[in-house]
Amino acid sequence: MKKIISTITGALFLFAISLPTSIAKSAEFFSIGTGGPTGVYFQVGNAICKMVAKIQSADHGRKKGTAKALRCSAPSTGGSTYNIGQIMQGELQFGVAQSDWQYHAYNGTRPDKVKPFNGLRAVFSAHPEPFQIITRKGSKIKDWNSLKGKKVNIGNPGSGQRGTFEVLMEAHGVDTGYFGSTSELTSSEQSGALCDKKIDAFGYTVGVPNAGVAQSTDGCGASIINLNTDAVKKLVADNPFYAFATIPKGTYKTSKKDVTTFGVMASVVTSEAVSEDLVYAVVKAVFENLDDFKKQHPAFANLDPAKMIVDGLSAPLHPGAVKYYKEKGLM
Ligand code: GLU
């Protein structure tokens, strides 16, 4: 028995000393919550991880100001409000979130839709995200009014589009009863359901272009409707986080004309509990490799540092981000 125990102890000792020191002692693991695997948030999170890995490998994981080797992951999640909730609980260190839900979480103004969290901190904003209603070819849906009685996917709970769709219903003075039926499919399920005629339309707040939307526009002739009713105009006029947005003609095979709708910004957020060093290192990795970052997805093509540190940010900037922006003369 004694022999077995000493053999096990010896094996454990050998295992421990054989671990690379960066993993055994000083690696810092962190996660960025994204959205569905076919969305643009997934690309944002993974592009950030790629830039962090790039800067780390250039410095052998030992960059000045960053004592630890950083190990970044960007899993697929339910989306904006899910990410904010998980950041609040310390399960995620960063997340991508729509600017409307960032605003409401920080200010506690829609506790029915996103958990109030005044420890939420902004890092930077990424691409614009128009709210889009995509309709099935043959559904005869041309505008908001003709959605009445149709089978509509309003998005999974936890997604940004779910909350924004509910706000849009409220703005028009209706609830889910306005539609023939509603479903809660995720962003990666909705295009397939539309092409299979299980639904007539779905709502999605997402960057342009997006492979998930293309699956239904280019794949089965779906189109995006204009959303410029008086109710939408009032939403844009009354709320700082909404703006009118255009989806240019030619974006998808069925985009014969520009589409007018309203939208938000995609923003990267964190918690005040996350260390200044970590936020600084992440921001530095992205801003120092911005040209490479922009190439990771066409929706990032127009990213401009001066706008990224202002647009769509209603929670205060995290001190680690402020430190970097000041050093670089951006603030
Ligand atoms: N805006 C969506 C959300 O907040 C996600 C869009 C995407 O995955 O790109 O859930």
mmCIF file of C-alpha atoms and ligand atoms in Angstrom, residues 35-36 39-41 78-80 98 129 159-161 204-206, ligand 1:
data_model
loop_
_atom_site.group_PDB
_atom_site.id
_atom_site.type_symbol
_atom_site.label_atom_id
_atom_site.label_comp_id
_atom_site.label_asym_id
_atom_site.label_seq_id
_atom_site.Cartn_x
_atom_site.Cartn_y
_atom_site.Cartn_z
ATOM 1 C CA GLY A 35 -23.750 35.092 -29.994
ATOM 2 C CA GLY A 36 -24.857 32.343 -32.363
ATOM 3 C CA GLY A 39 -23.599 35.696 -36.296
ATOM 4 C CA VAL A 40 -21.059 38.511 -36.364
ATOM 5 C CA TYR A 41 -20.501 38.572 -32.557
ATOM 6 C CA GLY A 78 -27.350 33.162 -26.441
ATOM 7 C CA GLY A 79 -26.371 36.787 -27.197
ATOM 8 C CA SER A 80 -26.386 40.277 -25.637
ATOM 9 C CA GLN A 98 -26.047 45.652 -28.316
ATOM 10 C CA GLU A 129 -26.161 46.399 -36.204
ATOM 11 C CA SER A 159 -30.480 37.440 -27.514
ATOM 12 C CA GLY A 160 -30.423 41.147 -28.193
ATOM 13 C CA GLN A 161 -32.960 40.856 -31.017
ATOM 14 C CA TYR A 204 -32.456 39.759 -36.150
ATOM 15 C CA THR A 205 -30.176 42.537 -34.957
ATOM 16 C CA VAL A 206 -26.948 41.773 -36.755
HETATM 17 N N1 GLU B 1 -27.288 41.263 -31.813
HETATM 18 C C1 GLU B 1 -27.407 39.871 -31.492
HETATM 19 C C2 GLU B 1 -27.587 39.721 -30.007
HETATM 20 O O1 GLU B 1 -27.424 40.639 -29.282
HETATM 21 C C3 GLU B 1 -26.253 39.027 -31.947
HETATM 22 C C4 GLU B 1 -25.819 39.247 -33.359
HETATM 23 C C5 GLU B 1 -24.614 38.451 -33.747
HETATM 24 O O2 GLU B 1 -24.446 37.321 -33.267
HETATM 25 O O3 GLU B 1 -23.826 38.982 -34.517
HETATM 26 O O4 GLU B 1 -27.870 38.693 -29.513
#
